[in-house]
Short mmCIF file of C-alpha atoms and ligand atoms in Angstrom, two decimals:
data_model
loop_
_atom_site.label_atom_id
_atom_site.label_comp_id
_atom_site.label_asym_id
_atom_site.label_seq_id
_atom_site.Cartn_x
_atom_site.Cartn_y
_atom_site.Cartn_z
CA UNK A 120 -45.79 -39.16 -40.57
CA UNK A 121 -47.16 -35.70 -40.24
CA UNK A 122 -47.56 -34.22 -36.81
CA UNK A 123 -50.61 -35.75 -35.36
CA UNK A 124 -52.50 -32.47 -34.90
CA UNK A 125 -55.70 -31.76 -36.92
CA UNK A 126 -58.92 -29.80 -36.93
CA UNK A 127 -62.31 -31.21 -38.12
CA UNK A 128 -65.10 -29.11 -39.34
CA UNK A 129 -68.51 -30.76 -38.53
CA UNK A 130 -71.02 -30.03 -41.29
CA UNK A 131 -74.09 -31.68 -39.43
CA UNK A 132 -73.34 -29.35 -36.57
CA UNK A 133 -73.19 -26.28 -38.85
CA UNK A 134 -76.63 -27.30 -40.39
CA UNK A 135 -78.12 -28.00 -36.94
CA UNK A 136 -76.99 -24.61 -35.45
CA UNK A 137 -78.46 -22.74 -38.47
CA UNK A 138 -81.78 -24.52 -37.88
CA UNK A 139 -81.43 -23.44 -34.20
CA UNK A 140 -81.03 -19.80 -35.43
CA UNK A 141 -84.28 -20.32 -37.71
CA UNK A 142 -86.23 -21.63 -34.70
CA UNK A 143 -85.31 -18.82 -32.44
CA UNK A 144 -86.53 -16.28 -35.13
CA UNK A 145 -89.04 -18.27 -37.10
CA UNK A 146 -90.59 -15.39 -39.09
CA UNK A 147 -87.16 -13.67 -39.95
CA UNK A 148 -84.82 -14.45 -42.52
CA UNK A 149 -81.27 -15.65 -41.44
CA UNK A 150 -78.01 -14.11 -42.54
CA UNK A 151 -75.28 -16.72 -42.09
CA UNK A 152 -72.51 -14.17 -40.77
CA UNK A 153 -69.27 -15.87 -42.23
CA UNK A 154 -66.73 -13.01 -41.76
CA UNK A 155 -63.29 -13.76 -40.85
CA UNK A 156 -63.23 -16.79 -43.22
CA UNK A 157 -66.37 -18.21 -41.33
CA UNK A 158 -64.98 -17.53 -38.16
CA UNK A 159 -61.76 -19.54 -39.03
CA UNK A 160 -63.70 -22.49 -40.34
CA UNK A 161 -63.09 -21.66 -43.79
CA UNK A 162 -65.77 -20.17 -46.18
CA UNK A 163 -65.53 -23.01 -48.66
CA UNK A 164 -65.91 -25.67 -45.76
CA UNK A 165 -69.16 -24.12 -44.38
CA UNK A 166 -70.83 -23.28 -47.70
CA UNK A 167 -72.77 -26.28 -48.39
CA UNK A 168 -74.06 -26.49 -44.59
CA UNK A 169 -74.93 -22.76 -44.79
CA UNK A 170 -76.74 -22.79 -47.97
CA UNK A 171 -79.99 -23.17 -46.08
CA UNK A 172 -79.51 -19.61 -45.11
CA UNK A 173 -81.26 -16.75 -46.75
CA UNK A 174 -78.02 -14.98 -47.34
CA UNK A 175 -74.31 -14.47 -46.41
CA UNK A 176 -72.98 -11.63 -44.40
CA UNK A 177 -69.31 -10.78 -44.32
CA UNK A 178 -67.07 -7.74 -44.73
CA UNK A 179 -64.01 -8.61 -47.07
CA UNK A 180 -64.71 -8.29 -50.52
CA UNK A 181 -62.51 -11.03 -51.56
CA UNK A 182 -64.70 -13.25 -49.31
CA UNK A 183 -67.95 -12.12 -51.10
CA UNK A 184 -66.11 -13.09 -54.33
CA UNK A 185 -65.55 -16.60 -52.96
CA UNK A 186 -69.04 -16.87 -52.08
CA UNK A 187 -70.10 -16.01 -55.61
CA UNK A 188 -67.53 -18.41 -57.10
CA UNK A 189 -68.93 -21.05 -54.92
CA UNK A 190 -72.23 -20.54 -56.84
CA UNK A 191 -74.49 -18.65 -54.31
CA UNK A 192 -76.86 -16.36 -56.37
CA UNK A 193 -78.78 -15.08 -53.38
CA UNK A 194 -77.98 -12.08 -51.30
CA UNK A 195 -74.67 -11.18 -50.01
CA UNK A 196 -74.38 -8.45 -47.51
CA UNK A 197 -71.05 -6.40 -46.85
CA UNK A 198 -71.31 -5.58 -43.03
CA UNK A 199 -69.10 -2.60 -43.22
CA UNK A 200 -70.00 -1.55 -46.68
CA UNK A 201 -67.38 -0.23 -48.99
CA UNK A 202 -63.94 0.95 -47.80
CA UNK A 203 -63.22 3.03 -50.93
CA UNK A 204 -65.19 4.30 -53.98
CA UNK A 205 -64.02 1.44 -56.29
CA UNK A 206 -65.41 -1.41 -53.91
CA UNK A 207 -68.76 -0.25 -55.41
CA UNK A 208 -67.74 -1.55 -58.67
CA UNK A 209 -67.56 -4.80 -57.15
CA UNK A 210 -70.92 -4.50 -55.52
CA UNK A 211 -72.46 -3.74 -58.99
CA UNK A 212 -70.67 -6.46 -60.69
CA UNK A 213 -71.43 -9.24 -58.02
CA UNK A 214 -74.79 -7.77 -56.91
CA UNK A 215 -73.60 -7.22 -53.41
CA UNK A 216 -75.85 -5.59 -50.86
CA UNK A 217 -73.86 -2.98 -48.68
CA UNK A 218 -73.99 -1.30 -45.34
CA UNK A 219 -73.90 2.52 -45.28
CA UNK A 220 -72.55 3.69 -42.18
CA UNK A 221 -71.17 7.14 -42.90
CA UNK A 222 -71.38 10.25 -45.19
CA UNK A 223 -68.46 9.45 -47.34
CA UNK A 224 -70.06 6.00 -48.46
CA UNK A 225 -73.07 8.17 -49.70
CA UNK A 226 -70.79 10.43 -51.44
CA UNK A 227 -68.97 7.50 -53.22
CA UNK A 228 -72.37 6.14 -54.23
CA UNK A 229 -73.76 9.40 -55.64
CA UNK A 230 -70.50 9.41 -57.90
CA UNK A 231 -70.84 5.95 -58.76
CA UNK A 232 -71.89 4.85 -62.35
CA UNK A 233 -73.88 1.83 -62.49
CA UNK A 234 -76.42 0.01 -64.51
CA UNK A 235 -77.81 -1.74 -61.55
CA UNK A 236 -79.09 0.23 -58.53
CA UNK A 237 -77.90 -1.15 -55.26
CA UNK A 238 -79.66 -2.41 -52.11
CA UNK A 239 -78.21 -0.78 -49.16
CA UNK A 240 -78.45 -1.14 -45.43
CA UNK A 241 -78.38 2.15 -43.53
CA UNK A 242 -76.70 1.55 -40.41
CA UNK A 243 -77.76 3.25 -37.01
CA UNK A 244 -75.41 4.08 -34.25
CA UNK A 245 -78.03 3.17 -31.56
CA UNK A 246 -75.45 3.28 -28.81
CA UNK A 247 -72.38 1.06 -29.56
CA UNK A 248 -70.45 4.11 -31.00
CA UNK A 249 -68.59 1.94 -33.56
CA UNK A 250 -70.27 2.56 -36.86
CA UNK A 251 -73.41 4.28 -38.09
CA UNK A 252 -75.30 7.44 -38.07
CA UNK A 253 -76.67 8.77 -34.68
CA UNK A 254 -80.62 8.71 -34.44
CA UNK A 255 -80.89 12.35 -34.95
CA UNK A 256 -78.85 12.16 -38.24
CA UNK A 257 -80.41 8.93 -39.40
CA UNK A 258 -83.44 10.33 -41.30
CA UNK A 259 -81.20 12.86 -43.42
CA UNK A 260 -79.13 10.24 -44.46
CA UNK A 261 -81.90 8.18 -45.44
CA UNK A 262 -83.39 11.16 -47.44
CA UNK A 263 -80.08 11.90 -49.29
CA UNK A 264 -79.72 8.05 -49.82
CA UNK A 265 -83.42 7.79 -51.19
CA UNK A 266 -82.86 10.53 -53.69
CA UNK A 267 -80.00 8.84 -55.43
CA UNK A 268 -80.45 6.89 -58.77
CA UNK A 269 -77.78 4.46 -57.72
CA UNK A 270 -80.02 3.22 -54.82
CA UNK A 271 -83.27 1.00 -55.23
CA UNK A 272 -83.90 -0.23 -51.89
CA UNK A 273 -82.81 0.94 -48.37
CA UNK A 274 -82.95 -1.49 -45.35
CA UNK A 275 -82.38 -0.51 -41.77
CA UNK A 276 -79.92 -1.91 -39.55
CA UNK A 277 -78.09 -1.47 -36.09
CA UNK A 278 -75.92 -3.49 -33.97
CA UNK A 279 -76.43 -4.41 -30.22
CA UNK A 280 -73.35 -3.84 -27.67
CA UNK A 281 -74.98 -5.81 -24.73
CA UNK A 282 -77.07 -8.47 -26.12
CA UNK A 283 -75.18 -11.03 -24.19
CA UNK A 284 -75.00 -9.27 -20.97
CA UNK A 285 -76.89 -7.61 -18.07
CA UNK A 286 -77.37 -4.23 -19.65
CA UNK A 287 -79.42 -5.81 -22.44
CA UNK A 288 -80.80 -4.16 -25.63
CA UNK A 289 -83.87 -2.07 -24.54
CA UNK A 290 -82.14 1.27 -24.63
CA UNK A 291 -81.00 0.51 -28.39
CA UNK A 292 -84.16 -0.96 -29.34
CA UNK A 293 -86.04 1.98 -28.21
CA UNK A 294 -83.66 4.30 -29.89
CA UNK A 295 -83.82 2.39 -33.10
CA UNK A 296 -87.62 1.98 -33.15
CA UNK A 297 -88.13 5.80 -32.45
CA UNK A 298 -85.88 7.15 -35.00
CA UNK A 299 -87.17 4.64 -37.89
CA UNK A 300 -90.88 4.69 -36.86
CA UNK A 301 -92.37 6.01 -40.23
CA UNK A 302 -89.30 4.91 -42.62
CA UNK A 303 -90.12 2.09 -44.96
CA UNK A 304 -87.77 -0.76 -45.48
CA UNK A 305 -86.65 -4.09 -43.92
CA UNK A 306 -84.96 -4.18 -40.63
CA UNK A 307 -82.11 -5.98 -39.04
CA UNK A 308 -81.08 -5.75 -35.53
CA UNK A 309 -80.14 -9.16 -34.05
CA UNK A 310 -76.64 -10.85 -33.78
CA UNK A 311 -76.57 -14.43 -32.17
CA UNK A 312 -76.82 -13.13 -28.75
CA UNK A 313 -79.87 -11.25 -29.42
CA UNK A 314 -81.56 -13.94 -31.50
CA UNK A 315 -81.11 -16.49 -28.68
CA UNK A 316 -81.97 -14.18 -25.79
CA UNK A 317 -84.26 -11.57 -27.09
CA UNK A 318 -85.89 -12.67 -30.33
CA UNK A 319 -89.24 -13.44 -28.53
CA UNK A 320 -89.86 -9.66 -29.24
CA UNK A 321 -91.01 -9.17 -32.80
CA UNK A 322 -89.05 -5.81 -33.17
CA UNK A 323 -86.01 -7.43 -32.16
CA UNK A 324 -86.22 -10.50 -34.64
CA UNK A 325 -87.45 -7.85 -37.37
CA UNK A 326 -87.11 -8.93 -41.01
CA UNK A 327 -83.50 -10.50 -40.91
CA UNK A 328 -81.25 -11.78 -37.93
CA UNK A 329 -77.47 -12.00 -38.38
CA UNK A 330 -76.22 -15.03 -36.70
CA UNK A 331 -72.44 -15.72 -36.48
CA UNK A 332 -70.97 -17.28 -33.42
CA UNK A 333 -74.05 -19.48 -32.56
CA UNK A 334 -73.80 -21.14 -35.90
CA UNK A 335 -70.34 -22.35 -35.20
CA UNK A 336 -71.18 -23.74 -31.79
CA UNK A 337 -70.28 -21.32 -29.27
CA UNK A 338 -72.61 -19.83 -26.86
CA UNK A 339 -72.59 -16.04 -27.01
CA UNK A 340 -73.36 -15.46 -23.53
CA UNK A 341 -70.92 -18.11 -21.96
CA UNK A 342 -70.63 -18.59 -19.17
CA UNK A 343 -74.05 -17.52 -18.16
CA UNK A 344 -75.31 -20.16 -20.62
CA UNK A 345 -73.37 -22.95 -22.43
CA UNK A 346 -74.04 -24.69 -25.79
CA UNK A 347 -76.03 -27.36 -24.21
CA UNK A 348 -78.39 -24.87 -22.83
CA UNK A 349 -79.05 -23.41 -26.40
CA UNK A 350 -79.13 -26.65 -28.00
CA UNK A 351 -75.87 -25.82 -30.15
CA UNK A 352 -73.42 -28.31 -31.30
CA UNK A 353 -69.62 -27.72 -31.71
CA UNK A 354 -68.75 -27.11 -35.31
CA UNK A 355 -64.91 -27.40 -34.99
CA UNK A 356 -62.85 -30.17 -33.12
CA UNK A 357 -59.05 -29.54 -32.55
CA UNK A 358 -57.46 -32.73 -31.60
CA UNK A 359 -53.89 -34.33 -31.35
CA UNK A 360 -52.17 -37.22 -29.66
CA UNK A 361 -49.76 -37.78 -26.81
CA UNK A 362 -46.22 -38.07 -28.24
CA UNK A 363 -44.59 -38.50 -24.65
CA UNK A 364 -45.55 -39.66 -21.19
CA UNK A 365 -43.54 -39.01 -17.87
CA UNK A 366 -43.79 -40.21 -14.41
CA UNK A 367 -43.07 -37.15 -12.03
CA UNK A 368 -42.07 -37.37 -8.46
CA UNK A 369 -42.99 -34.84 -5.77
CA UNK A 370 -41.08 -31.61 -6.51
CA UNK A 371 -40.70 -32.14 -10.24
CA UNK A 372 -41.85 -29.21 -12.23
CA UNK A 373 -43.37 -29.04 -15.71
CA UNK A 374 -42.65 -26.69 -18.67
CA UNK A 375 -41.29 -23.28 -19.22
CA UNK A 376 -40.82 -21.20 -16.12
CA UNK A 377 -41.72 -24.26 -13.91
CA UNK A 378 -45.01 -22.83 -13.08
CA UNK A 379 -46.35 -26.16 -12.03
CA UNK A 380 -44.71 -28.29 -9.42
CA UNK A 381 -45.77 -31.86 -8.48
CA UNK A 382 -46.70 -32.43 -4.93
CA UNK A 383 -47.47 -36.25 -5.42
CA UNK A 384 -46.21 -38.66 -8.03
CA UNK A 385 -48.01 -37.83 -11.23
CA UNK A 386 -48.11 -39.07 -14.90
CA UNK A 387 -47.82 -36.32 -17.30
CA UNK A 388 -48.70 -36.58 -21.06
CA UNK A 389 -47.15 -34.27 -23.54
CA UNK A 390 -49.67 -33.46 -26.25
CA UNK A 391 -48.60 -32.19 -29.86
CA UNK A 392 -50.37 -28.88 -29.72
CA UNK A 393 -49.24 -25.54 -28.77
CA UNK A 394 -49.64 -21.91 -29.44
CA UNK A 395 -48.32 -21.95 -32.92
CA UNK A 396 -51.45 -23.94 -33.62
CA UNK A 397 -53.84 -21.49 -32.36
CA UNK A 398 -54.20 -22.91 -28.63
CA UNK A 399 -54.17 -19.92 -26.53
CA UNK A 400 -50.94 -19.26 -24.55
CA UNK A 401 -52.83 -17.84 -21.76
CA UNK A 402 -54.45 -21.01 -20.58
CA UNK A 403 -52.72 -21.87 -17.35
CA UNK A 404 -52.55 -25.13 -15.32
CA UNK A 405 -56.35 -26.61 -15.10
CA UNK A 406 -57.48 -25.79 -18.55
CA UNK A 407 -59.92 -28.77 -19.28
CA UNK A 408 -58.78 -31.04 -22.10
CA UNK A 409 -60.01 -34.54 -23.06
CA UNK A 410 -57.69 -37.64 -23.06
CA UNK A 411 -59.37 -40.62 -24.88
CA UNK A 412 -62.70 -38.76 -24.22
CA UNK A 413 -61.92 -38.43 -20.62
CA UNK A 414 -61.77 -34.89 -18.99
CA UNK A 415 -58.14 -34.00 -17.68
CA UNK A 416 -56.36 -30.57 -16.92
CA UNK A 417 -53.44 -28.93 -18.36
CA UNK A 418 -50.31 -28.70 -16.47
CA UNK A 419 -48.00 -25.42 -16.71
CA UNK A 420 -47.32 -23.15 -19.57
CA UNK A 421 -48.36 -23.72 -23.11
CA UNK A 422 -45.46 -24.08 -25.43
CA UNK A 423 -45.11 -23.13 -28.92
CA UNK A 424 -45.69 -26.73 -30.04
CA UNK A 425 -46.65 -28.78 -26.96
CA UNK A 426 -48.83 -28.78 -23.62
CA UNK A 427 -48.61 -30.96 -20.64
CA UNK A 428 -51.63 -32.98 -19.48
CA UNK A 429 -52.29 -34.61 -15.99
CA UNK A 430 -53.09 -38.14 -16.91
CA UNK A 431 -54.37 -38.99 -13.53
CA UNK A 432 -58.09 -39.51 -14.42
CA UNK A 433 -56.99 -41.89 -17.44
CA UNK A 434 -54.48 -44.55 -16.12
CA UNK A 435 -54.79 -46.35 -19.63
CA UNK A 436 -53.70 -43.45 -21.66
CA UNK A 437 -50.24 -43.72 -23.11
CA UNK A 438 -48.25 -42.70 -26.11
CA UNK A 439 -50.70 -42.19 -29.02
CA UNK A 440 -53.62 -41.73 -27.00
CA UNK A 441 -56.19 -39.00 -28.58
CA UNK A 442 -56.21 -35.69 -26.99
CA UNK A 443 -59.08 -33.44 -27.81
CA UNK A 444 -58.42 -29.63 -27.21
CA UNK A 445 -61.91 -28.53 -27.98
CA UNK A 446 -64.90 -29.96 -29.81
CA UNK A 447 -65.96 -33.57 -30.15
CA UNK A 448 -63.87 -36.36 -28.52
CA UNK A 449 -64.15 -40.03 -28.71
CA UNK A 450 -67.10 -42.05 -27.27
CA UNK A 451 -69.52 -39.18 -27.69
CA UNK A 452 -67.47 -36.78 -25.28
CA UNK A 453 -67.54 -33.12 -25.83
CA UNK A 454 -65.53 -30.04 -24.87
CA UNK A 455 -67.07 -26.92 -25.74
CA UNK A 456 -64.51 -24.21 -27.21
CA UNK A 457 -66.25 -21.71 -24.73
CA UNK A 458 -64.57 -23.52 -21.66
CA UNK A 459 -61.12 -23.39 -23.15
CA UNK A 460 -61.65 -19.86 -24.00
CA UNK A 461 -62.86 -18.94 -20.48
CA UNK A 462 -59.86 -20.41 -19.07
CA UNK A 463 -57.67 -18.13 -21.32
CA UNK A 464 -59.78 -15.23 -20.52
CA UNK A 465 -61.24 -14.88 -24.02
CA UNK A 466 -63.96 -15.89 -26.06
CA UNK A 467 -64.74 -18.79 -28.43
CA UNK A 468 -64.90 -16.39 -31.14
CA UNK A 469 -61.13 -15.56 -30.67
CA UNK A 470 -59.91 -19.32 -30.59
CA UNK A 471 -61.88 -20.17 -33.75
CA UNK A 472 -60.45 -17.30 -35.65
CA UNK A 473 -57.17 -17.88 -34.61
CA UNK A 474 -56.79 -21.67 -35.65
CA UNK A 475 -53.19 -21.66 -37.17
CA UNK A 476 -52.65 -22.13 -40.92
CA UNK A 477 -50.29 -25.06 -40.16
CA UNK A 478 -52.93 -27.08 -38.73
CA UNK A 479 -54.69 -29.40 -41.28
CA UNK A 480 -58.37 -29.23 -41.58
CA UNK A 481 -60.81 -31.79 -42.88
CA UNK A 482 -64.63 -31.52 -43.27
CA UNK A 483 -66.53 -34.29 -41.81
CA UNK A 484 -70.19 -34.81 -41.88
C1 LIG B 403 -70.13 -10.20 -36.55
C2 LIG B 403 -71.40 -9.54 -36.66
C3 LIG B 403 -72.48 -10.07 -36.35
C4 LIG B 403 -72.61 -11.50 -35.95
O1 LIG B 403 -72.44 -11.60 -34.50
P1 LIG B 403 -72.36 -12.92 -33.83
O2 LIG B 403 -72.16 -12.40 -32.31
O3 LIG B 403 -71.24 -13.78 -34.14
O4 LIG B 403 -73.63 -13.53 -33.96
C5 LIG B 403 -73.78 -9.58 -36.66
N1 LIG B 403 -73.73 -8.24 -36.97
C6 LIG B 403 -72.60 -7.60 -37.26
C7 LIG B 403 -72.81 -6.16 -37.89
C8 LIG B 403 -71.42 -8.33 -37.14
O5 LIG B 403 -70.39 -7.55 -37.33
#
């Protein structure tokens, strides 16, 4: 028998969450952001549910090829553009739209031989200082691109650093709007957090939103808001079973380093999931977990292949009981990935992306 751990990808949740993105920005088109192999879910597994999107945005060229191989003929956007000149050949061949964020990429385009002129998204660095042209350099980059026969349409794009937090997006929206005022072209500004929190503003919705994390069922501004607040559903479940149960006496300890010590008699279950499955090792005692759909807590350190669970809330649990690490549990129970991420001092993004290869994955409706 295989080890009992498995991951489930819920296509109904993916489709639902994508509809939520549309509702939040009704007059905008929606890029389904599927970089990092669809945030760890697998591009092939999410494709059907996301075909209702207006395009796929990602950054690895091989992932773009996979989306074309699946039969997608609509827009595909490379969020970081070309990494070297020959990437542009693939853009021509597969009709990939690509971000242009620096002068080298314009030089490569100018030297590129293509039958088919490209659609490019010119990126402004409106304050995040990661990629893009500064507002004062933006217009001259646009003018250079606009003069190239290799380019047929230029869209305008920027990215927010604080759409999920207290600083907000006002300063970046202002920089972008001012520096692009009389430039033609479609605009795209918003990630999930901006789409959920700020897309009531038309200049923030703009022509295209780029939603990633929300479509996978994680709240971009957790813990301020959770997925229930935003009407999102978990798209990934990680579940396993109890493979051992122990009765502890006061003074007994659990796991490596004996970081948990029982003060009262306690039933402890050993679940077949550890950091080699992608479960974060930084989750200490008290991380939420569901056993037979009942909320329990982990005890002690996460090992490579196992974690200990306090079974006090589920006296009926025993060998073989179902353990939900995140996602959907039995009897309609739910454990948002964001809660586990929070306990590990990280984000839902990182946990999804880190699902280990050894975990078998199935797609369910
Ligand atoms: C990853 C990414 C997004 C999507 O961000 P989420 O927070 O997952 O919605 C949008 N735009 C760019 C440029 C990105 O790199």
